XYZ file of C-alpha atoms in Angstrom:
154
model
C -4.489 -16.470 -15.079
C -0.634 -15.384 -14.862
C -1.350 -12.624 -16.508
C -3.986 -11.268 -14.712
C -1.897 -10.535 -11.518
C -1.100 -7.239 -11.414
C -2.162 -5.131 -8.587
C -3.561 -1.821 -9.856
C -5.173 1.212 -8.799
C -6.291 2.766 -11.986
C -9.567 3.763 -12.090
C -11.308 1.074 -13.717
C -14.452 -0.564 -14.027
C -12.699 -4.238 -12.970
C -9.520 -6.047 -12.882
C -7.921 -8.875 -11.496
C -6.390 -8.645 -7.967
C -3.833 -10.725 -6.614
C -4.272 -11.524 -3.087
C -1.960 -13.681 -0.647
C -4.163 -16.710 -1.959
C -6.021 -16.259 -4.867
C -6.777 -14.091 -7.804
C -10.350 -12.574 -7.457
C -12.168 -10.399 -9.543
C -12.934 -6.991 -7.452
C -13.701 -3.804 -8.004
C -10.805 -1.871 -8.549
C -9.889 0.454 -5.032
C -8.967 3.892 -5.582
C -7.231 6.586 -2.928
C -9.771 9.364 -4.296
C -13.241 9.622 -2.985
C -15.710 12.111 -4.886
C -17.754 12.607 -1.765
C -14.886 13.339 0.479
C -14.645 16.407 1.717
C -13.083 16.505 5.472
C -9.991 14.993 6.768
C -8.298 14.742 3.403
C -5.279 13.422 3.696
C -3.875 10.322 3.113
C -2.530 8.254 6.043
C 0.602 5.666 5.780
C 1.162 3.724 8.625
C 3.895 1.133 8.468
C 4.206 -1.851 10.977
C 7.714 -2.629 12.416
C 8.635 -6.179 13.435
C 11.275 -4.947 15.812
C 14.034 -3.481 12.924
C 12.234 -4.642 10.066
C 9.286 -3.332 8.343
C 6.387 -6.070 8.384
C 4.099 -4.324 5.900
C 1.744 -1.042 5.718
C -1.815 0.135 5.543
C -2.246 3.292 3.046
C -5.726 4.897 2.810
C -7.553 8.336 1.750
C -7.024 10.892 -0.926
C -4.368 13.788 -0.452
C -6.978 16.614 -1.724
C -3.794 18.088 -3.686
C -6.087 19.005 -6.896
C -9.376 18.086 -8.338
C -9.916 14.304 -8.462
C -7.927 12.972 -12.070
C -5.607 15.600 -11.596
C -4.111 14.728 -8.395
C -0.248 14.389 -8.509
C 0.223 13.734 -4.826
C -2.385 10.915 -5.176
C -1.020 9.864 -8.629
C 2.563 9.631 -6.625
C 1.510 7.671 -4.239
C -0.452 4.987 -5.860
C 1.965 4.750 -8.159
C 4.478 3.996 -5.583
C 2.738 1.631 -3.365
C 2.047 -0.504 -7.100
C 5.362 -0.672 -7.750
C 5.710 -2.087 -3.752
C 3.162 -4.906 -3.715
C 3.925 -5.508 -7.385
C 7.654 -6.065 -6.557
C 7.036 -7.831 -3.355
C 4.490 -10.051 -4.653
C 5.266 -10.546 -8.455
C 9.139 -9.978 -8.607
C 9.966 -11.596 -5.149
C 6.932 -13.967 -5.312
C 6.761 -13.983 -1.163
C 3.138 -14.620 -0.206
C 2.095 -11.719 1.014
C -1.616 -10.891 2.489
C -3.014 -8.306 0.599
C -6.146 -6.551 1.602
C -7.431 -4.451 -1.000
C -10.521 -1.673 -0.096
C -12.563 0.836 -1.313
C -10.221 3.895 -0.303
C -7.196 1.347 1.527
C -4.937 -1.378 0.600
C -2.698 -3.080 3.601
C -0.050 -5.657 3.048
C 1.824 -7.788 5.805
C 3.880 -10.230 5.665
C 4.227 -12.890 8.360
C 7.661 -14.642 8.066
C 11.129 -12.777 9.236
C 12.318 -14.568 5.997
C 9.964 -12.898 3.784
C 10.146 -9.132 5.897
C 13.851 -9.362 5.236
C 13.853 -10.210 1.556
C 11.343 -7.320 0.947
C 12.984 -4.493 2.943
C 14.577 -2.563 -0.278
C 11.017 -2.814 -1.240
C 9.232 -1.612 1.604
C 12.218 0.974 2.661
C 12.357 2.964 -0.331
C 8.113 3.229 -0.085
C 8.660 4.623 2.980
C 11.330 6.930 2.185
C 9.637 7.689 -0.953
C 6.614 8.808 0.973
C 8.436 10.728 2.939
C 9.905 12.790 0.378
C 6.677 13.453 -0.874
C 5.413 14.550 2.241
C 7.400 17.077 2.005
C 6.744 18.330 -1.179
C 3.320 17.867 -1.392
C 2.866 19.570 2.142
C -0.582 18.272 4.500
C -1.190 15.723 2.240
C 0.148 12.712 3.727
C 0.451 11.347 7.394
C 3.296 9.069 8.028
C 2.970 6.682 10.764
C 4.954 3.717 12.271
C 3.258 0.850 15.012
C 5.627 -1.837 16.373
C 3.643 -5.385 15.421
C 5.734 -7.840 17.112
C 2.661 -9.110 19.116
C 1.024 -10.022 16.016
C 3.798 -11.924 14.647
C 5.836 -15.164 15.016
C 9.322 -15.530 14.253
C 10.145 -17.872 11.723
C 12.633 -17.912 9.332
């Protein structure tokens, strides 16, 4: 249903996901792992389509507090909602969503579409920045050009 596409990270038991072409019915992914205890950190890696930002790939916990009580992780999820959320719901541009246990990764394909969401997908990264800094060894910023995996098209 219409209503039923929101893209959440809330731990829940299930919820509808919206994905670049249909709304399943998954379990919902979370950035905190109970088990985890190495390597904690989450990792934000954001493709570049020569200027433009193409999409990202966002994965792990930030080990900031106990899990539930996690601000960094809190911050973040929040943040990357409010990105696919407006790129997908508010812009309605088809992006491919792939949605994981401990990752979700969004691209788009289209130079139309990666310019129409770059206030979107700029102020993610900036916002993770910021918190990066506040919320010191937490999170990993990274950047990949993609132009190799993309056509131009507008």
């Amino acid at each position: 249903t219409e209503k039923a596409k929101r893209l959440l990270f809330l731990p829940t038991n299930r919820k509808k996901i919206l994905t670049a072409k249909k709304v399943t019915d998954r379990l919902t992914p979370r950035f905190v792992s109970k088990q985890s205890t190495h390597n904690i950190m989450i990792y934000a890696h954001f493709f570049k389509f020569g200027k433009l930002c193409s999409g990202f790939s966002i994965s792990g916990h930030a080990g900031y507090a106990d899990y539930g009580k996690d601000i960094a992780c809190a911050s973040v999820t929040s943040a990357v909602e409010l990105t696919a959320n407006g790129i997908t719901e508010i812009l309605g541009l088809p992006a491919e969503l792939n949605l994981q246990e401990n990752e979700i990764r969004l691209s788009l394909t289209k130079e139309s579409d990666m310019i129409a969401a770059q206030p979107f997908l700029d102020a993610l990264q900036l916002h993770l920045k910021l918190l990066s800094e506040e919320f010191e060894k937490t999170i990993d910023l990274s950047e990949e050009s993609c132009e190799k995996y993309h056509f131009r098209t507008p």
